Amino acid sequence: MRVFLSGPMGSGKSTLGPWLARQLGKPFVDLDLFVEQQAGRSVQEIFTEEGESGFRSREQSAVSSILSSTPYGDALVALGGGTITNDDVRRRLLREGVLVTLMPPLSALQQRLGNGENRPLLATRNLESLLQERRDDYLECHAQLDTVAMDRQAILQNLRELLATPPLVVPLGRRTYRVHVGSGVRARLGGELDRLQGSSLGLVTDSNVISHWKDFVTPVGDRQPDYTLVLEPGEAHKNLQSVERVWNAALEHGADRQTLLLAWGGGVVGDLTGFAAATLLRGVRFVQMPTTLLAMVDSSVGGKTGFDHDRGKNLIGAFHQPECVLCDLDFLSTLPDREYRSGLAEVVKSMWLSGASDVAFLEDAMAGIRQRDPSVLQEMVCRSVALKSRIVEADEREAGSRRLLNLGHTVGHAIEADHGFQGLSHGESVALGMVAAVRISCGLGVMDRFVADRLITLMNGLGLPTDLDRYVTSGTWPFLTSDKKREGSSIHFVLPGQPGETQVQRLEMDVIRKHCAT
Ligand code: ADP
Ligand code: ZN
């Protein structure tokens, strides 16, 4: 796997780079030298003749050459200080390797750079303001390492751990966070808590989770929670009373702005705790440690938090991103089958949104998925989180493309509500909602029959219900009009086509209803 070493000028990229590459057995590439070789001129000359923008475009094409060249497939690349200021380049680097930012304190940088000789940017810019300007870009990385606080060996050790199981990064500027997926990743909680330096830690969970995982104390490491709040399990308790319990527990334990909450449970615990964190003292930080498949692949990533109201699910809420997400696949071993399948519906949804290779993965891995084979789970959760992250990065607050994630949810919610949120799980309702969406897509000519059959077969194979007519009643449709995504008499409806070719169209209620009928 490629490693990209980023960081401001003077952070140690070119001194540490070759040494780290040797230790890791990787070829070393210095991006500035690469640009100089391609241009036949020095960086200084390029800056003088073509300005910073000329240099950046040369740098961008150098990155493209490196990413597309096989000999550099496993290289360690020392970037330039400003390479990551280009949004496209930065996000490509994040996806195609491990991007590490070396970030010593400002004072150390100032001392090292002295009068800025051979640093063309410092001829016109002040280091402090340059760093301030790039701060958010530098935060979008797999890890930030302080090269003054850490010695070479510690940095090497950190890199080795990152390369063994790299986290997925949700790149949102200063709200950037990482999602760790794997068996045993709960052991990383201690390190994450040290990094976050909270003043106090409140653990929120539910009675099922705690009964299965009583010995959880070990994974928290040296850092014991200051208190543990055990909520009643299930959607019926996803209400304001539960949120109040989270607020009260935190305040009774002297919460301040540096308090951390840890949501350890399924989507219900995650959404409630996230909302309580978003509103407590106008916002404290929280960590997600999901224990259901649904929460791992869907609700723990993306920052939607909230609770249910008598008039509908999730009607009250806020966007509040977690500080990190730890998806420990071991937790799935005690998850009841029905809950597991409920999560699979969201997996199918995500993979269909993502594209052909993700759908093919599901089709090929069917048996392993049913048996909860650890390596299949790992890949399935990673692929789902990666899709979610791509969508959230493009549209954090659901002004556009994030609507795609509602695939199957419009009719799904109506069916779920019609059944009084009992009898059908959320995932089962979403699966039925996807069948409805498939019918509407076919009716409108967006999807053809063969593709439709492929999606239905996939859901059947994973044990999800697809017999829509059995569950839709005349009572289903009034719930459609109370959908929170409604605008007037029409609704933004997500229409699946081929894998990766889903679209959103405004549809009138009666069009939806007409095409849903067989
Ligand atoms: P979701 O994640 O699907 O939104 P919930 O948070 O309501 O749903 O969790 C579904 C049910 O599974 C709840 O009863 C919860 O207590 C239980 N649960 C959550 N995680 C586990 C687990 N790892 N093992 C066993 N039961 C679990
Ligand atoms: Zn859902």
XYZ file of C-alpha atoms and ligand atoms in Angstrom:
546
model
C 0.000 0.000 0.000
C 1.179 3.514 -0.797
C 2.095 5.943 1.954
C 1.853 9.695 1.382
C 3.800 11.829 3.790
C 2.291 15.284 4.036
C 2.882 18.268 6.304
C 4.068 21.856 6.153
C 7.529 22.784 4.963
C 10.085 21.953 7.605
C 8.000 19.208 9.166
C 10.595 16.571 8.284
C 9.085 14.910 5.215
C 12.293 14.747 3.214
C 14.532 13.753 6.128
C 12.195 11.190 7.649
C 10.795 9.974 4.327
C 13.800 8.029 2.984
C 14.462 6.455 6.387
C 10.832 5.381 6.852
C 10.750 4.002 3.302
C 13.884 1.927 3.998
C 12.442 0.577 7.237
C 9.180 -0.349 5.536
C 10.888 -1.766 2.442
C 9.188 0.687 0.101
C 10.606 2.695 -2.805
C 10.922 6.368 -1.922
C 9.649 9.202 -4.108
C 10.123 12.899 -3.400
C 7.308 14.715 -5.178
C 9.239 17.991 -5.555
C 12.138 16.130 -7.201
C 9.680 14.259 -9.405
C 8.184 17.586 -10.560
C 11.668 19.013 -11.136
C 12.637 16.026 -13.254
C 9.468 16.230 -15.317
C 9.886 19.986 -15.815
C 13.658 19.995 -16.252
C 13.796 22.966 -13.883
C 13.980 23.615 -10.167
C 10.912 24.268 -8.032
C 12.296 27.769 -7.441
C 12.459 28.410 -11.200
C 8.953 27.064 -11.777
C 7.623 29.396 -9.065
C 9.410 32.378 -10.610
C 8.314 31.629 -14.158
C 4.855 30.150 -13.714
C 3.772 31.296 -10.271
C 2.229 29.088 -7.588
C -0.686 28.030 -9.803
C 1.711 26.805 -12.497
C 3.577 24.788 -9.900
C 0.369 23.322 -8.449
C -0.838 22.093 -11.812
C 2.539 20.447 -12.489
C 2.347 18.906 -9.035
C -1.147 17.602 -9.730
C -0.062 15.865 -12.927
C 2.976 14.410 -11.122
C 0.601 12.917 -8.519
C -1.492 11.422 -11.329
C 1.576 9.824 -12.931
C 2.625 8.323 -9.612
C -0.854 6.981 -8.855
C -1.176 5.350 -12.236
C 2.295 3.824 -12.338
C 2.751 0.236 -11.173
C 6.379 0.607 -10.008
C 5.151 3.205 -7.514
C 2.216 1.065 -6.378
C 3.862 0.455 -3.028
C 5.918 3.618 -2.726
C 6.337 6.032 0.125
C 5.828 9.479 -1.376
C 6.952 12.669 0.365
C 4.509 15.346 -0.797
C 5.112 19.065 -1.073
C 3.838 21.270 1.747
C 0.905 22.532 -0.315
C 0.075 19.428 -2.369
C -2.955 18.677 -0.223
C -4.487 22.146 -0.762
C -5.961 20.836 -4.003
C -9.259 19.194 -2.995
C -9.245 16.604 -5.786
C -5.653 15.590 -5.148
C -6.146 15.358 -1.383
C -9.262 13.201 -1.601
C -7.630 10.940 -4.194
C -4.624 10.469 -1.953
C -6.911 9.604 0.947
C -8.604 6.933 -1.103
C -5.552 5.456 -2.762
C -3.204 5.033 0.145
C -2.433 6.035 3.680
C -2.042 9.790 4.040
C -0.061 10.860 7.093
C 0.477 14.466 8.108
C 3.641 15.335 10.001
C 2.786 18.280 12.187
C 5.336 19.621 14.654
C 4.409 22.674 16.749
C 4.679 26.059 15.008
C 7.634 27.146 17.150
C 9.666 24.143 15.999
C 8.859 24.887 12.371
C 9.830 28.545 12.714
C 13.140 27.572 14.271
C 13.892 25.028 11.554
C 13.021 27.275 8.639
C 15.035 30.266 9.863
C 14.981 32.991 7.213
C 13.171 30.827 4.656
C 16.032 30.385 2.198
C 15.076 28.049 -0.690
C 11.432 28.177 0.318
C 9.807 30.185 -2.476
C 6.468 30.542 -0.705
C 8.038 32.168 2.342
C 9.313 34.992 0.158
C 5.795 36.383 0.081
C 3.941 34.548 2.842
C 4.119 34.317 6.592
C 4.400 30.756 7.911
C 1.777 31.178 10.607
C -0.930 32.458 8.266
C -0.040 29.803 5.702
C -0.553 27.110 8.330
C -3.797 28.668 9.468
C -5.080 28.710 5.901
C -4.200 25.062 5.346
C -5.189 23.791 8.770
C -8.391 22.049 7.683
C -6.712 20.462 4.669
C -3.953 19.044 6.853
C -6.597 17.539 9.145
C -8.003 15.379 6.327
C -5.611 12.476 6.732
C -5.296 8.998 8.215
C -3.218 10.312 11.093
C -1.478 13.489 12.228
C 1.843 12.872 13.923
C 3.788 15.390 15.979
C 7.395 14.918 14.927
C 8.715 16.740 17.980
C 6.730 14.803 20.573
C 7.447 11.498 18.827
C 10.813 10.031 17.910
C 11.529 8.170 14.658
C 10.808 4.781 16.132
C 7.440 5.887 17.470
C 6.527 7.341 14.080
C 7.582 4.123 12.364
C 5.551 2.077 14.825
C 2.512 4.269 14.198
C 2.870 3.882 10.457
C 3.168 0.109 10.737
C -0.062 -0.046 12.728
C -1.827 2.223 10.253
C -0.705 0.099 7.317
C -1.822 -3.134 8.973
C -5.461 -1.979 9.162
C -5.908 1.532 7.852
C -9.016 3.325 9.088
C -11.479 4.837 6.626
C -11.411 8.608 6.709
C -14.548 10.739 6.524
C -12.957 13.932 5.193
C -14.893 16.934 6.473
C -12.213 19.561 7.072
C -11.936 20.301 10.775
C -14.724 17.801 11.488
C -12.754 14.990 9.817
C -12.873 11.651 11.627
C -11.826 8.065 11.160
C -13.785 4.850 11.089
C -11.897 1.791 12.324
C -13.298 -1.510 11.123
C -12.126 -4.922 12.280
C -12.191 -7.654 14.800
C -10.820 -6.310 18.088
C -10.714 -2.619 17.127
C -12.395 -1.829 20.458
C -8.876 -2.088 21.841
C -8.095 1.177 20.047
C -10.573 3.031 22.219
C -7.969 3.772 24.894
C -5.668 5.426 22.334
C -8.518 7.419 20.837
C -9.598 8.648 24.264
C -6.024 9.710 25.040
C -5.936 11.634 21.785
C -9.248 13.352 22.516
C -8.239 14.414 26.041
C -11.762 14.672 27.420
C -12.360 16.012 30.917
C -14.789 13.209 31.740
C -16.203 10.189 29.967
C -19.809 9.007 30.026
C -20.592 5.603 28.570
C -24.109 5.187 27.177
C -25.358 1.750 26.218
C -28.422 -0.477 26.438
C -29.230 -3.461 28.658
C -28.820 -6.075 25.897
C -25.400 -4.891 24.875
C -24.146 -4.743 28.436
C -25.529 -8.199 29.245
C -23.647 -9.754 26.337
C -20.444 -7.787 26.777
C -20.052 -7.299 30.541
C -16.307 -7.693 30.405
C -16.115 -4.649 28.193
C -14.121 -2.808 30.873
C -10.857 -4.229 29.489
C -11.217 -2.658 26.055
C -11.659 0.779 27.606
C -8.066 0.257 28.758
C -6.663 2.470 31.475
C -9.427 4.922 30.901
C -12.473 3.908 32.952
C -15.723 5.690 32.142
C -16.752 8.088 34.913
C -20.229 6.618 34.736
C -22.248 4.165 32.692
C -25.829 4.840 31.697
C -27.800 1.766 30.638
C -30.879 2.602 28.559
C -33.822 0.348 27.805
C -33.267 -1.343 24.457
C -35.268 -0.824 21.299
C -36.863 1.810 19.104
C -39.714 2.321 21.580
C -37.214 4.048 23.857
C -35.775 6.332 21.221
C -37.547 9.294 22.730
C -37.035 12.541 24.582
C -37.098 10.791 27.976
C -34.038 8.771 27.010
C -32.274 11.880 25.729
C -33.022 13.545 29.068
C -31.483 10.614 30.886
C -28.270 11.114 28.909
C -28.260 14.857 29.623
C -29.039 14.314 33.314
C -26.362 11.694 33.831
C -23.765 13.961 32.206
C -24.785 17.017 34.223
C -24.893 15.067 37.494
C -21.319 14.065 36.787
C -20.214 17.659 36.306
C -20.204 17.817 32.501
C -18.251 20.653 30.902
C -17.406 21.498 27.282
C -14.590 18.939 27.255
C -16.831 16.071 28.342
C -16.878 13.058 26.049
C -19.796 10.715 25.506
C -19.305 7.198 24.221
C -22.251 5.639 22.386
C -21.909 1.879 22.662
C -24.821 0.076 21.067
C -27.052 -0.049 18.014
C -28.550 2.775 16.030
C -30.891 3.744 18.848
C -28.115 4.296 21.382
C -25.975 6.049 18.736
C -28.694 8.449 17.579
C -29.808 9.321 21.115
C -26.319 9.805 22.470
C -25.283 11.795 19.409
C -28.255 14.109 19.828
C -27.659 14.498 23.562
C -24.023 15.346 22.757
C -25.046 17.833 20.053
C -27.226 19.756 22.489
C -25.520 19.337 25.867
C -23.832 22.659 26.718
C -24.378 23.557 23.022
C -22.301 20.640 21.887
C -19.824 18.199 23.405
C -17.833 15.579 21.552
C -18.822 11.949 21.236
C -17.447 8.654 20.000
C -19.472 5.954 18.274
C -18.848 2.315 19.033
C -21.639 0.572 17.087
C -22.654 -2.980 17.976
C -25.259 -3.730 15.283
C -24.581 -4.191 11.595
C -27.072 -1.457 10.798
C -25.289 1.025 13.021
C -21.866 0.062 11.614
C -22.783 0.446 7.966
C -25.250 3.263 8.271
C -26.224 5.250 11.314
C -22.888 5.647 13.125
C -21.259 7.416 10.168
C -22.510 10.706 8.784
C -23.569 12.692 11.827
C -27.351 12.317 11.738
C -28.584 12.198 15.324
C -32.026 12.443 16.870
C -35.038 10.711 18.317
C -38.599 9.757 17.455
C -41.706 11.875 17.979
C -45.307 10.686 18.228
C -45.793 12.002 14.712
C -42.916 10.095 13.156
C -39.455 8.608 13.439
C -36.405 10.831 13.716
C -38.462 14.003 13.466
C -36.305 15.846 15.990
C -32.570 15.821 15.441
C -29.348 17.560 14.595
C -26.280 17.010 12.481
C -23.381 16.299 14.815
C -20.378 14.323 13.619
C -18.612 11.901 15.968
C -14.922 12.227 16.843
C -14.282 8.692 15.694
C -16.123 5.443 15.018
C -14.945 2.024 16.181
C -16.717 -0.809 14.340
C -15.583 -3.900 16.191
C -16.879 -6.843 14.187
C -16.680 -9.105 17.255
C -19.816 -7.425 18.574
C -21.749 -8.879 15.670
C -21.243 -12.397 17.040
C -24.048 -11.918 19.579
C -26.401 -9.988 17.351
C -29.722 -11.808 16.801
C -30.230 -13.035 13.268
C -33.112 -10.722 12.574
C -31.102 -7.668 13.599
C -28.238 -8.840 11.429
C -30.497 -9.181 8.401
C -31.935 -5.757 9.110
C -28.436 -4.345 8.634
C -28.021 -6.324 5.422
C -30.850 -4.342 3.834
C -28.818 -1.154 4.293
C -25.765 -2.962 2.920
C -27.655 -3.931 -0.250
C -28.872 -0.349 -0.557
C -25.350 1.059 -0.234
C -23.745 -1.409 -2.615
C -26.437 -0.790 -5.232
C -25.809 2.952 -4.925
C -22.085 2.384 -5.143
C -21.787 0.416 -8.371
C -21.122 -2.793 -10.246
C -18.075 -4.087 -8.388
C -19.702 -3.679 -4.971
C -22.865 -5.467 -6.139
C -20.760 -8.277 -7.625
C -18.943 -8.565 -4.295
C -22.268 -9.139 -2.501
C -23.394 -11.695 -5.050
C -20.121 -13.608 -4.785
C -19.904 -13.414 -1.007
C -23.482 -14.457 -0.308
C -22.642 -17.641 1.636
C -19.944 -15.935 3.699
C -22.297 -13.090 4.507
C -24.968 -15.446 5.790
C -22.419 -17.262 7.949
C -20.902 -13.996 9.209
C -17.498 -15.064 7.980
C -15.036 -12.592 9.575
C -13.128 -11.693 6.422
C -16.343 -11.221 4.458
C -17.765 -9.048 7.242
C -14.626 -6.961 7.187
C -14.880 -6.300 3.481
C -18.621 -5.778 3.524
C -18.537 -3.229 6.340
C -15.542 -1.427 4.798
C -17.189 -1.163 1.392
C -20.409 0.131 2.962
C -18.645 2.684 5.152
C -16.569 3.826 2.160
C -19.732 4.508 0.156
C -21.348 6.322 3.057
C -18.243 8.389 3.547
C -18.103 9.380 -0.135
C -21.714 10.535 -0.006
C -21.355 12.416 3.276
C -18.165 14.097 2.076
C -19.984 15.391 -1.007
C -23.163 16.492 0.786
C -22.899 16.543 4.563
C -26.305 18.104 5.218
C -28.433 16.388 2.619
C -28.967 19.250 0.210
C -28.498 17.000 -2.806
C -26.701 13.726 -3.436
C -27.083 12.484 0.165
C -30.759 11.983 -0.695
C -29.656 8.868 -2.582
C -29.233 7.155 0.788
C -33.007 7.258 1.132
C -33.291 4.510 -1.466
C -36.062 2.201 -0.269
C -36.846 4.449 2.677
C -39.827 6.438 1.418
C -42.241 3.573 0.967
C -40.219 1.582 3.534
C -40.959 4.099 6.300
C -44.627 4.151 5.364
C -44.844 0.361 5.612
C -42.907 0.377 8.878
C -45.252 2.997 10.325
C -48.346 1.230 9.029
C -47.211 -1.840 10.963
C -46.877 0.275 14.073
C -43.096 -0.169 14.150
C -43.681 -3.723 15.301
C -43.612 -6.909 13.341
C -41.287 -5.492 10.695
C -37.785 -4.335 11.452
C -36.370 -1.195 9.871
C -34.247 -3.260 7.480
C -37.128 -5.482 6.448
C -39.186 -2.386 5.728
C -36.328 -0.896 3.711
C -36.055 -4.132 1.695
C -39.787 -3.906 0.921
C -39.339 -0.206 0.155
C -36.625 -1.144 -2.337
C -39.018 -3.547 -4.018
C -41.468 -0.651 -4.288
C -38.739 1.587 -5.715
C -37.826 -1.124 -8.225
C -41.441 -1.347 -9.370
C -41.695 2.412 -9.757
C -38.367 2.561 -11.629
C -39.532 -0.170 -13.981
C -42.885 1.584 -14.435
C -41.135 4.826 -15.356
C -38.634 3.110 -17.640
C -35.653 3.926 -15.408
C -34.851 0.273 -14.770
C -35.366 -2.797 -16.925
C -36.760 -6.113 -15.802
C -33.440 -8.015 -15.813
C -31.763 -5.476 -13.582
C -34.818 -5.461 -11.325
C -34.654 -9.239 -10.992
C -31.003 -9.027 -10.071
C -31.713 -6.707 -7.149
C -34.663 -8.773 -5.941
C -32.637 -12.013 -6.193
C -29.870 -10.434 -4.167
C -32.272 -9.478 -1.397
C -33.905 -12.898 -1.388
C -30.526 -14.567 -1.199
C -29.728 -12.579 1.927
C -32.965 -13.583 3.600
C -34.716 -10.240 3.185
C -38.453 -10.045 2.513
C -39.473 -9.015 -1.000
C -43.186 -9.920 -1.084
C -44.348 -6.326 -1.059
C -48.025 -7.015 -1.678
C -48.242 -8.991 1.528
C -47.257 -5.971 3.581
C -48.743 -2.960 1.814
C -52.254 -2.076 2.995
C -54.549 0.823 2.288
C -53.247 2.195 5.583
C -49.709 2.460 4.191
C -50.333 5.438 1.897
C -51.405 8.092 4.412
C -47.979 7.639 6.023
C -46.347 8.568 2.735
C -47.872 12.023 2.858
C -46.407 12.596 6.297
C -42.891 11.769 5.095
C -40.515 14.476 6.310
C -38.940 14.724 2.866
C -42.219 15.726 1.273
C -42.520 19.096 -0.492
C -46.119 19.951 -1.384
C -47.884 17.064 -3.077
C -44.681 15.592 -4.475
C -41.714 13.890 -2.948
C -38.040 13.471 -3.858
C -38.080 9.811 -4.746
C -34.967 7.682 -5.189
C -35.147 5.568 -8.326
C -32.670 2.733 -8.755
C -31.328 1.881 -12.203
C -28.227 -0.164 -12.949
C -25.831 -0.482 -9.981
C -24.244 2.944 -9.466
C -26.852 4.693 -11.605
C -29.470 5.676 -9.083
C -31.323 8.961 -9.570
C -33.663 11.228 -7.653
C -36.880 12.531 -9.230
C -39.783 14.492 -7.840
C -42.819 12.279 -8.048
C -46.450 12.932 -7.241
C -47.908 10.715 -4.517
C -50.385 9.057 -6.834
C -47.633 8.122 -9.323
C -45.822 6.322 -6.524
C -48.961 4.551 -5.462
C -49.984 3.581 -8.977
C -46.670 1.948 -9.879
C -46.351 0.157 -6.547
C -49.444 -1.871 -7.283
C -48.767 -5.016 -9.296
P -30.440 -0.611 15.096
O -28.991 -0.606 15.213
O -30.940 -1.647 14.178
O -30.995 0.745 14.860
P -31.084 -1.001 17.987
O -30.145 -0.034 18.519
O -32.489 -0.901 18.430
O -31.141 -1.048 16.419
O -30.550 -2.477 18.288
C -31.310 -3.579 17.917
C -31.451 -4.561 19.069
O -30.256 -5.343 19.160
C -31.632 -3.927 20.411
O -32.520 -4.726 21.166
C -30.249 -3.967 21.020
O -30.303 -3.988 22.414
C -29.706 -5.248 20.472
N -28.260 -5.293 20.293
C -27.463 -4.294 19.847
N -26.218 -4.735 19.674
C -26.207 -6.037 20.025
C -25.196 -7.037 20.042
N -23.973 -6.800 19.614
N -25.542 -8.271 20.468
C -26.823 -8.541 20.844
N -27.804 -7.640 20.833
C -27.513 -6.407 20.422
Zn -32.316 3.091 7.152
